CSV table of C-alpha atoms and ligand atoms in Angstrom, one decimal:
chain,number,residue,atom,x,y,z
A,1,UNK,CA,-4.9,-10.1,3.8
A,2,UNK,CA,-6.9,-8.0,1.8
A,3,UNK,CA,-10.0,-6.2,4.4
A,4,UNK,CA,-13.5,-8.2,4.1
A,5,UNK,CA,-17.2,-6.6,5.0
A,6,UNK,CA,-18.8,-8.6,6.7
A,7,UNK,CA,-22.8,-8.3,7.2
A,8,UNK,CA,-24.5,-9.9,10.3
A,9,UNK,CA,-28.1,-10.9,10.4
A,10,UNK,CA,-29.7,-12.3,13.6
A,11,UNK,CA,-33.1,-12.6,14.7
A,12,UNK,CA,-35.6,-15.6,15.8
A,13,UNK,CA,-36.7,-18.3,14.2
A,14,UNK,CA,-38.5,-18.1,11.2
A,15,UNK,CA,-37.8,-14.2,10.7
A,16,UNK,CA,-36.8,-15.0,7.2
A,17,UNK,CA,-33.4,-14.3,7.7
A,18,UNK,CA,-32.0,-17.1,5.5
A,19,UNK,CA,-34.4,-16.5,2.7
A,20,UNK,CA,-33.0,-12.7,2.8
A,21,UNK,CA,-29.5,-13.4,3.2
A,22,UNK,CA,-29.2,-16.0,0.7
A,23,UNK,CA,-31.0,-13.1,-1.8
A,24,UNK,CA,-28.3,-10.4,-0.9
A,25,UNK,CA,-25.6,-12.8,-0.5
A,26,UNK,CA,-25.8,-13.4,-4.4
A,27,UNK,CA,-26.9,-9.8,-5.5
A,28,UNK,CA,-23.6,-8.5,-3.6
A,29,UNK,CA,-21.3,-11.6,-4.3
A,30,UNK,CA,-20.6,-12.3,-0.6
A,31,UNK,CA,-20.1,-16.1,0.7
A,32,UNK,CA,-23.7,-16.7,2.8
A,33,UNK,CA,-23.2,-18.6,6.1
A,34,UNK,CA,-26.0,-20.1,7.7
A,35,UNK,CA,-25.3,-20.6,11.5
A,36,UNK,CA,-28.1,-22.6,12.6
A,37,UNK,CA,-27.1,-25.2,9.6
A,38,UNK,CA,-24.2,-25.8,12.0
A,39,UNK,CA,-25.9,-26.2,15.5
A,40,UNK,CA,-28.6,-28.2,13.5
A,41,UNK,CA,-25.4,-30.7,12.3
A,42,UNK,CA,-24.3,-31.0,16.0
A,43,UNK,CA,-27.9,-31.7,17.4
A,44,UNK,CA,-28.5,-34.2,14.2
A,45,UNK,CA,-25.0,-36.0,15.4
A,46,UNK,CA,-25.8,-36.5,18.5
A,47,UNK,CA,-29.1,-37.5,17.8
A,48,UNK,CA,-28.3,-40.3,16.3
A,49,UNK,CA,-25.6,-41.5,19.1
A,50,UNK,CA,-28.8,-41.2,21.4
A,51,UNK,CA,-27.5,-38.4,23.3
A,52,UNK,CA,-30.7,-36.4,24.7
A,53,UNK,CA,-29.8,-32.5,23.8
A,54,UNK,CA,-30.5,-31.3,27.3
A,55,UNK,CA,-27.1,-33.8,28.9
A,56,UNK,CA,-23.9,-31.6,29.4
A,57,UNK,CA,-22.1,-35.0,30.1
A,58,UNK,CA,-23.0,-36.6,26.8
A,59,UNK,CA,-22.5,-33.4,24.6
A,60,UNK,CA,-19.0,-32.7,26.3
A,61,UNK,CA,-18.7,-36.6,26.2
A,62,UNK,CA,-19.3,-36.6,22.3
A,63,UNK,CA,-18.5,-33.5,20.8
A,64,UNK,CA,-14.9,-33.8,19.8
A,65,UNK,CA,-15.9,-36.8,17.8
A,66,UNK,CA,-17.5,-34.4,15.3
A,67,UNK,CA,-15.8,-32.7,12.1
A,68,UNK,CA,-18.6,-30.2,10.9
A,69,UNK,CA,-17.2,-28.7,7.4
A,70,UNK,CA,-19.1,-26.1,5.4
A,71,UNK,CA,-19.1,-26.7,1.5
A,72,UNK,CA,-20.9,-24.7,-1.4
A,73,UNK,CA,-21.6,-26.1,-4.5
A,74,UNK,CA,-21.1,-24.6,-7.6
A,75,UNK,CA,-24.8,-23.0,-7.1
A,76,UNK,CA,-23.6,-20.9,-3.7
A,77,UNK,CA,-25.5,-23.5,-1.8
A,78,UNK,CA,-24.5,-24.2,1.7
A,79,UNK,CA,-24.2,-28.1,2.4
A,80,UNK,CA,-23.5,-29.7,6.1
A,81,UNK,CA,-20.9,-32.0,6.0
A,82,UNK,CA,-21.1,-34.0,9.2
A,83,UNK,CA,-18.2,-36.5,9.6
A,84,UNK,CA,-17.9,-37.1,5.8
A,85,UNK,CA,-21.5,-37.3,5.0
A,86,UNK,CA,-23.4,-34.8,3.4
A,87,UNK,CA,-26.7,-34.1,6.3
A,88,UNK,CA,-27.9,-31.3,4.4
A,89,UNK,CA,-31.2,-31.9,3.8
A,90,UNK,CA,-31.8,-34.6,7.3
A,91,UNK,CA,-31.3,-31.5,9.6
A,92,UNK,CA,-33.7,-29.9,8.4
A,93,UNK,CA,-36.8,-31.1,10.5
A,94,UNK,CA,-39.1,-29.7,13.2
A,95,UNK,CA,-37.7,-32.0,15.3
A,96,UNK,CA,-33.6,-31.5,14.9
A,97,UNK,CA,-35.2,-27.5,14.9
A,98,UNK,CA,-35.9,-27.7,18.5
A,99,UNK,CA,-33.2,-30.3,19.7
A,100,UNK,CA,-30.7,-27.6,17.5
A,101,UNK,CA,-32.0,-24.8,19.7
A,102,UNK,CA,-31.3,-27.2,23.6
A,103,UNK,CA,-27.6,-28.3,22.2
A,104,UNK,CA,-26.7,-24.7,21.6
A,105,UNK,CA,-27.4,-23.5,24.9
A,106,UNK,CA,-23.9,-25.5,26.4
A,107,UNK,CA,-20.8,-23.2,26.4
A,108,UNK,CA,-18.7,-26.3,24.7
A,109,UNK,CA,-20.8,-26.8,21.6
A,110,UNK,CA,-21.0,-22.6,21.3
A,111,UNK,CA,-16.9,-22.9,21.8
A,112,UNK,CA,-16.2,-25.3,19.3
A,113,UNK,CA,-18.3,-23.2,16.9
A,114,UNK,CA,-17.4,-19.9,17.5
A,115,UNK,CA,-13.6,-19.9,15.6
A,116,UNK,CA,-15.0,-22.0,12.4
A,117,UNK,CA,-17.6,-19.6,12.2
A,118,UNK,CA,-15.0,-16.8,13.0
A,119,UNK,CA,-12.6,-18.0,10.7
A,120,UNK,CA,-14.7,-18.0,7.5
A,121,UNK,CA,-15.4,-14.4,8.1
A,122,UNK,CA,-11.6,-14.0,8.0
A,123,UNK,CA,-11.4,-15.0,4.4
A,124,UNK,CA,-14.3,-13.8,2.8
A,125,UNK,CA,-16.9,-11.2,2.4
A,126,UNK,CA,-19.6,-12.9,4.0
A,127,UNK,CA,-23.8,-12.3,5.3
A,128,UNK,CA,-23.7,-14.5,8.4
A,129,UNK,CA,-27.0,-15.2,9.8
A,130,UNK,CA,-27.9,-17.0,13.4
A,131,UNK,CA,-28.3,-15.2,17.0
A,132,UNK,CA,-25.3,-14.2,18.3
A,133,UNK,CA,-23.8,-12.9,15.0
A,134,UNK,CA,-23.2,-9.4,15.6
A,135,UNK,CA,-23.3,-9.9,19.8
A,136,UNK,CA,-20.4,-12.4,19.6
A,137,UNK,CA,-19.3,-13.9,17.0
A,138,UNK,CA,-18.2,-11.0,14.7
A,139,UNK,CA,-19.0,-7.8,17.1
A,140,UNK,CA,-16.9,-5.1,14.5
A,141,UNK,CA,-19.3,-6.7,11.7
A,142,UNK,CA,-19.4,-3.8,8.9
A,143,UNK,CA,-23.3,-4.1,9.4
A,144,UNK,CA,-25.6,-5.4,11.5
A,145,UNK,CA,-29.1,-6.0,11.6
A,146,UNK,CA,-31.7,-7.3,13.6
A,147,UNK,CA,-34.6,-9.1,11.6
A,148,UNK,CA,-37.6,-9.7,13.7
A,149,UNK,CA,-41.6,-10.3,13.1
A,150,UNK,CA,-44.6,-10.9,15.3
A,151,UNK,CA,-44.4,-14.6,16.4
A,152,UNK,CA,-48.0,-15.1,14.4
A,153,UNK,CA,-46.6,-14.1,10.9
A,154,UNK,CA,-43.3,-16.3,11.4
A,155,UNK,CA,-45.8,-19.1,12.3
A,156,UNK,CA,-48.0,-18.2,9.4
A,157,UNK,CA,-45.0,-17.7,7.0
A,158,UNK,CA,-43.7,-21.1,7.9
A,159,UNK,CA,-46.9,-23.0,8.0
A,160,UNK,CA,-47.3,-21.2,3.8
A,161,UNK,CA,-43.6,-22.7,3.3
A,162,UNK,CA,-44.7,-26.0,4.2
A,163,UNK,CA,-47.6,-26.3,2.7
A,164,UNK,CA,-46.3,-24.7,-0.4
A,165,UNK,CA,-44.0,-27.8,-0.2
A,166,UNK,CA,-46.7,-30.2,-0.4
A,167,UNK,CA,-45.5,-30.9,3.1
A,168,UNK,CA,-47.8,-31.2,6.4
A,169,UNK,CA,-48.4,-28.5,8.2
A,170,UNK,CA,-50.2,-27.0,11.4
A,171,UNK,CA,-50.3,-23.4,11.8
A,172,UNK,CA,-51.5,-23.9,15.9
A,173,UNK,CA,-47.9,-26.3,16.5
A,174,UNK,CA,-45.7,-24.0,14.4
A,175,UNK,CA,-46.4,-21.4,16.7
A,176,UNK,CA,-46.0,-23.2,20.0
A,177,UNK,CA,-42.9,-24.4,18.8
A,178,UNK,CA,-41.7,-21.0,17.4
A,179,UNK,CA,-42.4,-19.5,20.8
A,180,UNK,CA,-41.0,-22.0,22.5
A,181,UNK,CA,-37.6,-21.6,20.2
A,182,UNK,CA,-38.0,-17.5,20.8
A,183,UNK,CA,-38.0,-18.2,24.8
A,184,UNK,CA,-35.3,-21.6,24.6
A,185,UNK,CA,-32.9,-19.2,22.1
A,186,UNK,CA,-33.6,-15.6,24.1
A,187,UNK,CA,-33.2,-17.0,27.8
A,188,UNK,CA,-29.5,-19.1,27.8
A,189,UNK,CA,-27.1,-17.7,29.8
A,190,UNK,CA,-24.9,-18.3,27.3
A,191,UNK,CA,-24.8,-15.7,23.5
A,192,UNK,CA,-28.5,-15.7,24.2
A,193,UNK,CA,-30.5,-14.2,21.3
A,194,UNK,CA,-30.3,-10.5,21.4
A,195,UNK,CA,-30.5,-7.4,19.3
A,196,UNK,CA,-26.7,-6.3,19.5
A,197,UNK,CA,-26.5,-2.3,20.7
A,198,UNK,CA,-25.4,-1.4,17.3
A,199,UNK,CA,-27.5,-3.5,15.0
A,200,UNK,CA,-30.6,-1.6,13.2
A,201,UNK,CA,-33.8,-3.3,13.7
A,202,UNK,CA,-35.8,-4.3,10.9
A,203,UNK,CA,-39.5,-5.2,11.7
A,204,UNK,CA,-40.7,-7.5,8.3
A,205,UNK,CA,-44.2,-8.3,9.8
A,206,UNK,CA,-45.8,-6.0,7.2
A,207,UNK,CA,-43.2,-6.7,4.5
A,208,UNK,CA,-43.1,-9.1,1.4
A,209,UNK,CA,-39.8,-10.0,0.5
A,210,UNK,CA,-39.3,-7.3,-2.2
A,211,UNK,CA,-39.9,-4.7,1.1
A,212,UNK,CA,-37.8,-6.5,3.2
A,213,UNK,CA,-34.8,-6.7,0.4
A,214,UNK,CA,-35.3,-3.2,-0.4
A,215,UNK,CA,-35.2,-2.2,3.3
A,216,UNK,CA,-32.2,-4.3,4.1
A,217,UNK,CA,-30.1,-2.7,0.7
A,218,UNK,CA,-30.9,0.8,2.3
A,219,UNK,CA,-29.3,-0.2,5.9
A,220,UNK,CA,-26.5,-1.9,4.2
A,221,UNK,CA,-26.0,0.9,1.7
A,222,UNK,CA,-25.1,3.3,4.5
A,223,UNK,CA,-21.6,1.2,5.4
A,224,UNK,CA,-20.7,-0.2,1.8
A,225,UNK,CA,-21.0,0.9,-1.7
A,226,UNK,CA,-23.2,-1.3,-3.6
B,301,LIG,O1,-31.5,-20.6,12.4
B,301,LIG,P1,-32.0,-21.9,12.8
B,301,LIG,O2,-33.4,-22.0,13.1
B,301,LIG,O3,-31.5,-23.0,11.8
B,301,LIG,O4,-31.2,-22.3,14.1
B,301,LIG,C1,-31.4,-23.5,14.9
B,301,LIG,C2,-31.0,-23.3,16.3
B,301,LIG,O5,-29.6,-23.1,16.5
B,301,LIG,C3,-31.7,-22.1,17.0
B,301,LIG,O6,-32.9,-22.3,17.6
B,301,LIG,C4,-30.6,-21.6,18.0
B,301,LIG,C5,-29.3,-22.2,17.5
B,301,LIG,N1,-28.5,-21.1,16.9
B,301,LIG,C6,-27.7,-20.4,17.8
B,301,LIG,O7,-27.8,-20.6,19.0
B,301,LIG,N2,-26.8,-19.4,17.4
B,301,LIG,C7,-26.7,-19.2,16.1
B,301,LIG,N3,-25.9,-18.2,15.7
B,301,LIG,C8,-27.6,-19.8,15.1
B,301,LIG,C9,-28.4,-20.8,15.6
């Protein structure tokens, strides 16, 4: 098989990583995988079984009664196929955000994950964005960065997305629950969210996209042609 780059992005909620990735992803031609989409399907499956997020009996009880499958469409979008059904757009809440962030703490739902996400990497070039990207899951990733900002600009940033939306928003919640995802995502003992020893970090608190695009292209630019 022929080699494949492979980029990883982590960094904490709201750090713009997917917005970034999706950007490159199409600029370089790679395949974009969103992580979280995955631990968002899991959390939105058991969710609807009733399963509370934070019981290691139900999860392990449940879990092998989910078939996650990542699909593009002919756009390069990412869509979450959870047992059949496309859940797309329904794991997308505040609420499946923080239950997403609980179900990924247990070492069977991280398991299950780790050799889909592992194997797409195999077959393509890819920009994989999540936590443990470049810690775990693909530690001899071609490049890796860390994408990070101040807890109030991710807030703000999110709140502005929201809005933008025509969607309700409150700046003061969108922080508690950002910080609350920052502490929940940083502290499991488990692939915790961590800047991997290798990875360069890239600050964006100050940076509008075009900075943060044109930043990123620089690292990247240093480990493959462009
Ligand atoms: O990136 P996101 O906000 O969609 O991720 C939702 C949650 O999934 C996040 O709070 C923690 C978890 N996650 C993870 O543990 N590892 C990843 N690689 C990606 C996401």
């Amino acid at each position: 098989m022929a080699k494949t780059y492979s980029i990883a992005i982590d960094g904490p909620a709201g750090a713009g990583k997917s917005t970034i990735a999706k950007a490159l992803a199409k600029e370089l031609g790679y395949q974009y995988v969103d992580t979280g989409a995955i631990y968002r399907t899991v959390a939105y499956f058991l969710d609807l079984l009733g399963v509370s997020p934070k019981d290691v009996d139900g999860v392990e009880r449940y879990i092998d009664e989910l078939n996650v499958d990542i699909q593009y469409d002919e756009n390069g979008k990412q869509h979450m196929i959870m047992n059949g059904m496309d859940v797309s757009d329904e794991i997308r809440t505040q609420d499946i955000s923080q239950k997403a962030s609980l179900v990924s703490a247990h070492k069977v739902v991280r398991d299950v994950l780790l050799d889909m996400q592992r194997d797409v990497a195999k077959k393509h070039n890819v920009i994989m964005d999540g936590r443990d990207i470049g810690t775990v899951v693909l530690p001899n990733a071609t490049v890796k960065i860390f994408l990070t900002a101040s807890a109030e600009v991710r807030a703000k940033r999110r709140t502005d997305e929201l809005l933008a939306k025509g969607q309700k928003a409150d700046y003061e919640q969108t922080l508690k629950d950002i910080q609350q995802r920052d502490y929940q995502d940083s502290h499991r003992p488990i692939a915790p969210l961590k800047q991997a020893e290798d990875a360069v970090l890239l600050d964006t608190s100050d940076l509008d996209i075009t900075g943060v695009l044109e930043a990123m292209k620089k690292i990247i630019a240093e480990k493959i042609a462009l």
